[in-house]
GROMACS .gro file of C-alpha atoms in nm:
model
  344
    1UNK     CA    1  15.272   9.826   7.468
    2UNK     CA    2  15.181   9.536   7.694
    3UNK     CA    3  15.025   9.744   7.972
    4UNK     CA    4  14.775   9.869   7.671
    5UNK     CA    5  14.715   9.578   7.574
    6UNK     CA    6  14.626   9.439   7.952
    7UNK     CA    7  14.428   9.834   7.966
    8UNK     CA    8  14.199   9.736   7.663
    9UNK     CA    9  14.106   9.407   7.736
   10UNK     CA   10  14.005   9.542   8.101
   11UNK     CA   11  13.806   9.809   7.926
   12UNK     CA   12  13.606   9.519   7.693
   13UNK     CA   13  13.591   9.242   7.895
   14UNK     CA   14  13.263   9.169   8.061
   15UNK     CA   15  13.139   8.964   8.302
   16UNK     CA   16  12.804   8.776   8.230
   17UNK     CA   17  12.522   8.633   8.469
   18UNK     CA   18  12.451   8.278   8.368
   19UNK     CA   19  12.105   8.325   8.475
   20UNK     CA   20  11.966   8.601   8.345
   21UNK     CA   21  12.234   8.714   8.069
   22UNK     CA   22  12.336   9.073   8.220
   23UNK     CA   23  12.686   9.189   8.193
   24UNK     CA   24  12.918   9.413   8.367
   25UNK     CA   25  13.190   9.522   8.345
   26UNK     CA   26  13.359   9.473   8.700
   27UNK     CA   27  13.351   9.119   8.882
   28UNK     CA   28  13.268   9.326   9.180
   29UNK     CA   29  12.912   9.435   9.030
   30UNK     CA   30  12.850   9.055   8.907
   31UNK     CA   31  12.879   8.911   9.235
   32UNK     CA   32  12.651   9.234   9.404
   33UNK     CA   33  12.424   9.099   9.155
   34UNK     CA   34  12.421   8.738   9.190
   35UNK     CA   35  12.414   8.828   9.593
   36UNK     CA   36  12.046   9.043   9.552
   37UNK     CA   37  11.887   8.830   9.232
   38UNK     CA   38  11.886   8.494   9.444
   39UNK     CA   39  11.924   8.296   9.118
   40UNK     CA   40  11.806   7.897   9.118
   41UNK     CA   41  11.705   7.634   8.930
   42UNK     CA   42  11.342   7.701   9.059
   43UNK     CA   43  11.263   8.013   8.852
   44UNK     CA   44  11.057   8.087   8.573
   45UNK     CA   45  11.257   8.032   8.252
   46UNK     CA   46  11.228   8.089   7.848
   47UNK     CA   47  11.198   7.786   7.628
   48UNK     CA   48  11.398   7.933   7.394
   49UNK     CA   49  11.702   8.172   7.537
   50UNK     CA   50  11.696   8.005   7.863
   51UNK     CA   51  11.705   8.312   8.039
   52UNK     CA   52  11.588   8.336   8.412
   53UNK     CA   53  11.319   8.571   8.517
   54UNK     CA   54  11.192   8.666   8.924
   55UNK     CA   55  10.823   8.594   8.850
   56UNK     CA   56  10.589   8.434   8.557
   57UNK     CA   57  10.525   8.776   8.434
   58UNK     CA   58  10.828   8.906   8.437
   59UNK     CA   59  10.860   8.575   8.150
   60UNK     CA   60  10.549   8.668   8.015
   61UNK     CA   61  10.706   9.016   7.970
   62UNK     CA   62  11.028   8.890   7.816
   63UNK     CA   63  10.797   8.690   7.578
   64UNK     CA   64  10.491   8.867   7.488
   65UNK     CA   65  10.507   9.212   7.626
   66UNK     CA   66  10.589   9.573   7.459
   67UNK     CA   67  10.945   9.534   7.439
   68UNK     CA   68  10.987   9.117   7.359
   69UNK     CA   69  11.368   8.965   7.290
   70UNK     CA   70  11.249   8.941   6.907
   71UNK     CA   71  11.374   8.551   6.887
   72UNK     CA   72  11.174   8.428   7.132
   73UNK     CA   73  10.875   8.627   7.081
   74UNK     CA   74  10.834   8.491   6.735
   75UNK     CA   75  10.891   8.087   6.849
   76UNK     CA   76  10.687   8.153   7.144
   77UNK     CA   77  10.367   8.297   6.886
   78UNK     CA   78  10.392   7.980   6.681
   79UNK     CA   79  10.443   7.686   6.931
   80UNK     CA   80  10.430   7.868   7.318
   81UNK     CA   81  10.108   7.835   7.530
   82UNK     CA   82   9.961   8.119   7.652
   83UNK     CA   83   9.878   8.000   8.003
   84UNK     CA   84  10.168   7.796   8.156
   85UNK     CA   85  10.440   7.957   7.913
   86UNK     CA   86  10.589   7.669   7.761
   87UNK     CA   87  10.714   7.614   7.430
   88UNK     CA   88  10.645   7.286   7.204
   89UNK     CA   89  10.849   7.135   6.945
   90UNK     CA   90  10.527   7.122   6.672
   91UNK     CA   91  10.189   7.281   6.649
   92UNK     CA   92   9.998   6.957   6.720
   93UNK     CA   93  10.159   6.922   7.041
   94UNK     CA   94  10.078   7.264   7.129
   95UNK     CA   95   9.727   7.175   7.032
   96UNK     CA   96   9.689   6.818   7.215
   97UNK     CA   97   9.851   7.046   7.531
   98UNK     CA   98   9.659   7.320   7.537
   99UNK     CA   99   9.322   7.105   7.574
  100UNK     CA  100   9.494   6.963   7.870
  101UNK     CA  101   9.649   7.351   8.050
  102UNK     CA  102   9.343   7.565   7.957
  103UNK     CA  103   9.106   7.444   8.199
  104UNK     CA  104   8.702   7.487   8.241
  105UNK     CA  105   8.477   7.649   8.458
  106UNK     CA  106   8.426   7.430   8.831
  107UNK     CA  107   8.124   7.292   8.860
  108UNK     CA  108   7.921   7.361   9.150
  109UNK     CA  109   7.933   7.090   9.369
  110UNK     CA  110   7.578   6.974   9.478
  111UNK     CA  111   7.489   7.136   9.783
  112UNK     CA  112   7.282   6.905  10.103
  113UNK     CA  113   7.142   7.083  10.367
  114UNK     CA  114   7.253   7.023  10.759
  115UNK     CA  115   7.024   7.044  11.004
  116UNK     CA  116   7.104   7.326  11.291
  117UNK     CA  117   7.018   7.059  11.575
  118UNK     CA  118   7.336   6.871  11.427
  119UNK     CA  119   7.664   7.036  11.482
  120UNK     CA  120   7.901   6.719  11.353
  121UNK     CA  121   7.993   6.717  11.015
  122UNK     CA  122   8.079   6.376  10.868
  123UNK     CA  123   8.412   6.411  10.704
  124UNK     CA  124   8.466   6.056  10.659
  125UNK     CA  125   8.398   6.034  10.264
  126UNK     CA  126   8.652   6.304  10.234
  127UNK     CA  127   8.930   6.119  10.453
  128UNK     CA  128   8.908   5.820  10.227
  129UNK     CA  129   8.970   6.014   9.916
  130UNK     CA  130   9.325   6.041   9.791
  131UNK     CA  131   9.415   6.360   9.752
  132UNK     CA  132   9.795   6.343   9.714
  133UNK     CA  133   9.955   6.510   9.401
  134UNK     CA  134  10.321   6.330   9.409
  135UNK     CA  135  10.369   6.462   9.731
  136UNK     CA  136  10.183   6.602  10.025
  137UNK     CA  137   9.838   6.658  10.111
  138UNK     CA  138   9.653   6.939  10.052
  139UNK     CA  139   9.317   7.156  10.109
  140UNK     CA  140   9.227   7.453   9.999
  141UNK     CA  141   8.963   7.723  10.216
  142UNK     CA  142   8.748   8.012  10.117
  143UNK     CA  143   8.541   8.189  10.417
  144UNK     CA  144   8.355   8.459  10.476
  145UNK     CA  145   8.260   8.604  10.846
  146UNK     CA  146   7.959   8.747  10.989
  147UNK     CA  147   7.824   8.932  11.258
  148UNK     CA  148   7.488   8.772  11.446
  149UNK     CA  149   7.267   8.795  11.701
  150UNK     CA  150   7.035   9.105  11.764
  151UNK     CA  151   7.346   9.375  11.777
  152UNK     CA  152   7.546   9.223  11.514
  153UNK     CA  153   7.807   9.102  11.811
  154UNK     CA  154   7.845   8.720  11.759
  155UNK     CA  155   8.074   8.572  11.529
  156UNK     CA  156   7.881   8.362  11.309
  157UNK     CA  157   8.097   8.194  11.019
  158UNK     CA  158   7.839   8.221  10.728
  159UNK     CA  159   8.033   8.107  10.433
  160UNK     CA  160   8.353   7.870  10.406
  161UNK     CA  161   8.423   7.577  10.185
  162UNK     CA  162   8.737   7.345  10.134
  163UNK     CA  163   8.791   7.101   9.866
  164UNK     CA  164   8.885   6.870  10.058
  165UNK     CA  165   8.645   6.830  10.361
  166UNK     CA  166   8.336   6.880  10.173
  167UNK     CA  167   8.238   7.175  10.398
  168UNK     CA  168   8.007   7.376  10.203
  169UNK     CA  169   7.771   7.681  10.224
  170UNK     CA  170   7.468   7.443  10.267
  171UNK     CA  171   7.617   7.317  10.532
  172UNK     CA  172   7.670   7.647  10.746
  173UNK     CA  173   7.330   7.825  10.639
  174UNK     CA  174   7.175   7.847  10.987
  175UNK     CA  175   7.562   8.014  11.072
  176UNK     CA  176   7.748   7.786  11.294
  177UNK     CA  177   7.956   7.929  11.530
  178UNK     CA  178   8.247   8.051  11.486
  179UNK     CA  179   8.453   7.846  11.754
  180UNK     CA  180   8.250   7.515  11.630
  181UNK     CA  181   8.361   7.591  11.268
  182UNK     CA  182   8.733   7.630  11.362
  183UNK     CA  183   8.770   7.302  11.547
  184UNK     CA  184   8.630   7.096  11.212
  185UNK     CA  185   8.909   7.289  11.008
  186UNK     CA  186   9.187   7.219  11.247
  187UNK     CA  187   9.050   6.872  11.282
  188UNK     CA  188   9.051   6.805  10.903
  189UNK     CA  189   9.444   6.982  10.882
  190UNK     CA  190   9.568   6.832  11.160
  191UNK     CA  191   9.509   6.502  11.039
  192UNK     CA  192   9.556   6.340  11.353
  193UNK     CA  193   9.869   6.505  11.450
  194UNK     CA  194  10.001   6.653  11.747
  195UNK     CA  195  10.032   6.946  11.763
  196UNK     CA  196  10.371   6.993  11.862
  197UNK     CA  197  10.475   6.760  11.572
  198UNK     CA  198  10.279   6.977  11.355
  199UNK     CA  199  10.484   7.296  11.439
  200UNK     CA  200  10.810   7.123  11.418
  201UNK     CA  201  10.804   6.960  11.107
  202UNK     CA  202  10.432   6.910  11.024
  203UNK     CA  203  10.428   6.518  11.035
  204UNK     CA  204  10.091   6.420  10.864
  205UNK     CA  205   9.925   6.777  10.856
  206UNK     CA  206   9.793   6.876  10.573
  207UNK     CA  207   9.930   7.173  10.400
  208UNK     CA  208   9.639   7.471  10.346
  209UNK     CA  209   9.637   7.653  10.016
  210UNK     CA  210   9.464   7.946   9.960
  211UNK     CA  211   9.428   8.324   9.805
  212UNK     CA  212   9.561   8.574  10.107
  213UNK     CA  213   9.543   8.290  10.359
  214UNK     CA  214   9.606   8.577  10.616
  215UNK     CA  215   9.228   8.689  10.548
  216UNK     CA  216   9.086   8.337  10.572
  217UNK     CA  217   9.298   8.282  10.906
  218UNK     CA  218   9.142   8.572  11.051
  219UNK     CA  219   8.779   8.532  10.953
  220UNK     CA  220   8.863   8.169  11.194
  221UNK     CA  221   9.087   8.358  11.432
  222UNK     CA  222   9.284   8.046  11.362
  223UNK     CA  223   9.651   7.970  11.410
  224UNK     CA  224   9.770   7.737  11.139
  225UNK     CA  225  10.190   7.710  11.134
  226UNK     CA  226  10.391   7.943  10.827
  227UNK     CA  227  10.553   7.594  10.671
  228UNK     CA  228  10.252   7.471  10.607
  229UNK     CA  229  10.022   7.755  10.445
  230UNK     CA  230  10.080   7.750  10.051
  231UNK     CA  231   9.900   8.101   9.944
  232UNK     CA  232   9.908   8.204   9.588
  233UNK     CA  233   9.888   8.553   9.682
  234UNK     CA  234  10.232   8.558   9.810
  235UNK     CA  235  10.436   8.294   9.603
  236UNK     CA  236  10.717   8.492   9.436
  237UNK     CA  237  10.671   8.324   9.049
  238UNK     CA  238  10.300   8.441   9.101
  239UNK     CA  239  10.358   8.803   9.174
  240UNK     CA  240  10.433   9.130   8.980
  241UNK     CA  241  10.799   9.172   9.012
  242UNK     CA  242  10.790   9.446   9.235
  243UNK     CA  243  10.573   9.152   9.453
  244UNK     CA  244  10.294   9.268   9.459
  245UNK     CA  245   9.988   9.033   9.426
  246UNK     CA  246   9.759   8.988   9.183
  247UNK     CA  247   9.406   8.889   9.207
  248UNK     CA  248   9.347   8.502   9.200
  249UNK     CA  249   9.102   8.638   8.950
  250UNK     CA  250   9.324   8.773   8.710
  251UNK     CA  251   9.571   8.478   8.827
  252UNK     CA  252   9.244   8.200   8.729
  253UNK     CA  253   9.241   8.420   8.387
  254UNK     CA  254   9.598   8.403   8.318
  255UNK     CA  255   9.706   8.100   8.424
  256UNK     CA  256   9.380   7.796   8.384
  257UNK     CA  257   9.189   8.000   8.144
  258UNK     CA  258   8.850   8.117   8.218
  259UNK     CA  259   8.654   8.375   8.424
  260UNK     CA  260   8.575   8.364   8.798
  261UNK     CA  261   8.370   8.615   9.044
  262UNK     CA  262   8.201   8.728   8.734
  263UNK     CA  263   7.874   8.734   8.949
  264UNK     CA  264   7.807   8.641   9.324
  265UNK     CA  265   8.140   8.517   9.524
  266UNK     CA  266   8.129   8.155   9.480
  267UNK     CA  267   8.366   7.995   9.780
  268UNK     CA  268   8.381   7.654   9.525
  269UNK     CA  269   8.478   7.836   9.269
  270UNK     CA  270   8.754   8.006   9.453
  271UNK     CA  271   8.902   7.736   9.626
  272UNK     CA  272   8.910   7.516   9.320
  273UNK     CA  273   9.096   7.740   9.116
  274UNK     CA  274   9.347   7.828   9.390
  275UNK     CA  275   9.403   7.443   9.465
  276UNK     CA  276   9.471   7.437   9.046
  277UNK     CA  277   9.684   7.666   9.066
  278UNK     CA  278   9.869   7.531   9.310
  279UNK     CA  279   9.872   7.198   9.163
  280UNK     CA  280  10.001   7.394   8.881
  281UNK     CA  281  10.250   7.523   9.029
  282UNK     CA  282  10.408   7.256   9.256
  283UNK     CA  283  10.424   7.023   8.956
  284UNK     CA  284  10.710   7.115   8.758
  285UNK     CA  285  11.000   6.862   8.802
  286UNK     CA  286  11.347   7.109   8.843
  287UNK     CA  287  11.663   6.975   8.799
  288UNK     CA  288  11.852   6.810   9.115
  289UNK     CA  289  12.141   7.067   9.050
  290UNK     CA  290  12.094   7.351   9.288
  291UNK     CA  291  11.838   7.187   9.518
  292UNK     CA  292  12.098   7.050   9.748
  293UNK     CA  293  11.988   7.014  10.120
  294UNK     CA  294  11.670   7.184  10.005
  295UNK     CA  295  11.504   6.862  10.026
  296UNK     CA  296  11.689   6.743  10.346
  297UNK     CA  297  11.418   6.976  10.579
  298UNK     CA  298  11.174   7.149  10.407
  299UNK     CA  299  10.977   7.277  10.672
  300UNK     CA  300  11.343   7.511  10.848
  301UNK     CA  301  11.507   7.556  10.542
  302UNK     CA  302  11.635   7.895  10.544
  303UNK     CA  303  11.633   8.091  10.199
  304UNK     CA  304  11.871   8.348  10.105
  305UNK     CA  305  12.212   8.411   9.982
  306UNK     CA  306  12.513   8.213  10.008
  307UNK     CA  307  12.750   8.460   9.967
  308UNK     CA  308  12.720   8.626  10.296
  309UNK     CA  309  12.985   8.351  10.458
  310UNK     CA  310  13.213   8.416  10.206
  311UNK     CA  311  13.500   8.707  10.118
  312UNK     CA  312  13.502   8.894   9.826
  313UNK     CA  313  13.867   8.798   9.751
  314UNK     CA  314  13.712   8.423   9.737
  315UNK     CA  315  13.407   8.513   9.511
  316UNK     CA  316  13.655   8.711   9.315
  317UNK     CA  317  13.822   8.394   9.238
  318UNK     CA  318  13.509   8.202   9.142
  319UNK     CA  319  13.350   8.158   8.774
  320UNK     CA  320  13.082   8.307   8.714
  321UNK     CA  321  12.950   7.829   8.699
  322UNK     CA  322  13.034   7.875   9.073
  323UNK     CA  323  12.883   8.151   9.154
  324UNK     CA  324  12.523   8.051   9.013
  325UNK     CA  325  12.574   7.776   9.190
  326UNK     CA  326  12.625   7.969   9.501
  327UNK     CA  327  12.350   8.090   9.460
  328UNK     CA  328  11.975   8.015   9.679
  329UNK     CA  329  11.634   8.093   9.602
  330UNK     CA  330  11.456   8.347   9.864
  331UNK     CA  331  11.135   8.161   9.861
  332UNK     CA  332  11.038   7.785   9.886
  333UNK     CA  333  10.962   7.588   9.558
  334UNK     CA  334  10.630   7.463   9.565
  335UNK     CA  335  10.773   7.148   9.376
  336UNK     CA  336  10.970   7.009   9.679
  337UNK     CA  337  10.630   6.915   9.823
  338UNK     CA  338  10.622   6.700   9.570
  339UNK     CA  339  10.964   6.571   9.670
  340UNK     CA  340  10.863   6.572  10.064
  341UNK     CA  341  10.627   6.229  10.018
  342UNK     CA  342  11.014   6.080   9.981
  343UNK     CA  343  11.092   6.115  10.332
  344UNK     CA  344  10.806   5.908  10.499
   0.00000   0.00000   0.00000
C-alpha cells in the first residue's frame, strides 16, 4: 500500500520553473530546462502573472497575441501600454504615461554647409554637452558609402550622422574621404583614450549604438571593440524569439510610436530613434538579486549557464529558488551601463 502511495505521488507531482511557469514531470527535464532558457532578472516580464519571456515579443505575444493567457490579456487592454508593455494601477496613469512613452517624429536638425577646402570639423559644442543617461556615454551613427572619382573606385563617405558629434549630411556633401571621415568618428569615441585602455575595459570611450552596427562599421572599414557597440539589431529582448531581427523601422513603430523611412532615408531620423531606443532600453532599474558580479566587470563578463560546473546529483538536490538563481542571462543587460558610471 505504501509503495502506491510513493508510485502516485511520483506520477502527479510536478516540477515548476519559477520563471516562466512550465512544469515537468521529472527534476531531470527542469534542470535541462533551466540549463538552455538562461533565466534572469533582466528579462522581459508580465505585469500581471509575472511570467518571464526570451524577448519583448515573445511578452507582447503572451499579452496581446492570438492565443493570450486570458487574465492578463484583459488587465493589460484596460491599464497596459502598448509600446513599452507595462501595466498601471488606474487609467489616468496610463494616460499621463503614455504622453511621456509614445514619442514624436525627430526633427530635422538644421543643416550648415562645410566648405570642401576645410577638412576639420569642430566638435567642440558637442563635447560640452552632457550626454550621460545614469550611466555611460553614448553616440549613435547612420552612414552610407559611395563610390567616386571617374570609375566609381574611391571611397567617398557620402552620408553619416551621429547624435552626438553633430556630423551631418551638410557637412559631407562635397564627399569627404573615407579615411578623413573615420579618424573624426574614432576621435569623437575614443574620447581621449588609449587605445589599449579602450580594448581592455573601455576607460572613457564612448559606447556606439546603432541598427546592424556591422553595416555601419564596414561602410568606415572601422574597428570599434565588441564591449562597446550597443546595436538594437542584435539585443536579445529586441528580437523575434527565434532571434532574428527586426527592422528598427518596425522596432521605431512598436516601441516609440510613429513612422520612420516613410520617404527618403533620413540618417537623423535613424540614429535618433535607435539612440531612443536604446535609452529605452538601458533604463529599466532590475532588481540587485541575480546581478551578482555582473556589475563587478562589465566589459569580460562571460554570459551563460551556471550549471555546467555543477553535477546533476547536486542540482538534483536544489529547489527549484536555487536553481533560478543559478541561473545567468546569455546576453548583457543594457541597464548595467547605467550601473557602470558607479565604478569611476
Amino acid at each position: 500500500m505504501g509503495s502506491e502511495a510513493v508510485h502516485l505521488e511520483s506520477r502527479t507531482t510536478r516540477f515548476k520553473c519559477l520563471a516562466c511557469f512550465k512544469q515537468y514531470k521529472k527534476k531531470e527535464h527542469l534542470i535541462e530546462h533551466m540549463r538552455v532558457s538562461y533565466h534572469s532578472v533582466h528579462q522581459p516580464k508580465c505585469g500581471v502573472c509575472h511570467k518571464q519571456c526570451k524577448s519583448l515579443e515573445s511578452l507582447r505575444e503572451h499579452l496581446t497575441g492570438n492565443l493570450p493567457k486570458k487574465n492578463c490579456s484583459k488587465i493589460f487592454s484596460e491599464h497596459g501600454c502598448n509600446y513599452c508593455l507595462k501595466i498601471f494601477e488606474n487609467a489616468d496613469s496610463l494616460c499621463e504615461h503614455k504622453e511621456i512613452c509614445q514619442l514624436p517624429v525627430p526633427v530635422t536638425v538644421e543643416k550648415i554647409r562645410i566648405p570642401s577646402t576645410e577638412s576639420h570639423i569642430d566638435c567642440s559644442d558637442s563635447a560640452n554637452r552632457d550626454y550621460t543617461v545614469r550611466g555611460l556615454e553614448a553616440m549613435a551613427i547612420d552612414c552610407q558609402k559611395v563610390g567616386g572619382g571617374s570609375d566609381g573606385s574611391l571611397d567617398l563617405c557620402a552620408r553619416i550622422l551621429y547624435e552626438v558629434t553633430g556630423i551631418t549630411e551638410a557637412h559631407l556633401r562635397d564627399a569627404m574621404p573615407l579615411k578623413e571621415v573615420r579618424e573624426k568618428v574614432l576621435e569623437v569615441l575614443q574620447n581621449g583614450e588609449s587605445i589599449g585602455r579602450l580594448r581592455l575595459d573601455g576607460g572613457k570611450g564612448r559606447l556606439l549604438v546603432g541598427h546592424d552596427l556591422r553595416h555601419d562599421l564596414d561602410c568606415l572599414r572601422m574597428y570599434y571593440p565588441d564591449h562597446l557597440l550597443r546595436d538594437t539589431a542584435k539585443y536579445h529582448p529586441l528580437m523575434k524569439t527565434n532571434l532574428v531581427s527586426f527592422s528598427l523601422k518596425s522596432l521605431t513603430k512598436k516601441y516609440l510610436g510613429y513612422d520612420i523611412q516613410s520617404g527618403m532615408h533620413d540618417p537623423y531620423e535613424d540614429c535618433v530613434s535607435v539612440m531612443r531606443l536604446y535609452k529605452r532600453m538601458r533604463s529599466p532599474d532590475h532588481s540587485e538579486a541575480g546581478i551578482g558580479t555582473a556589475i563587478v566587470n562589465h566589459h569580460t563578463q562571460s554570459f551563460g549557464s551556471g550549471f555546467d560546473s555543477m553535477k546533476l546529483r547536486e542540482l538534483e538536490n536544489m529547489t527549484p529558488d536555487e536553481l533560478y538563481m543559478l541561473s545567468k542571462p546569455n546576453y548583457r543587460c543594457w541597464c548595467l551601463d547605467s550601473r557602470q558610471a558607479l565604478e569611476y
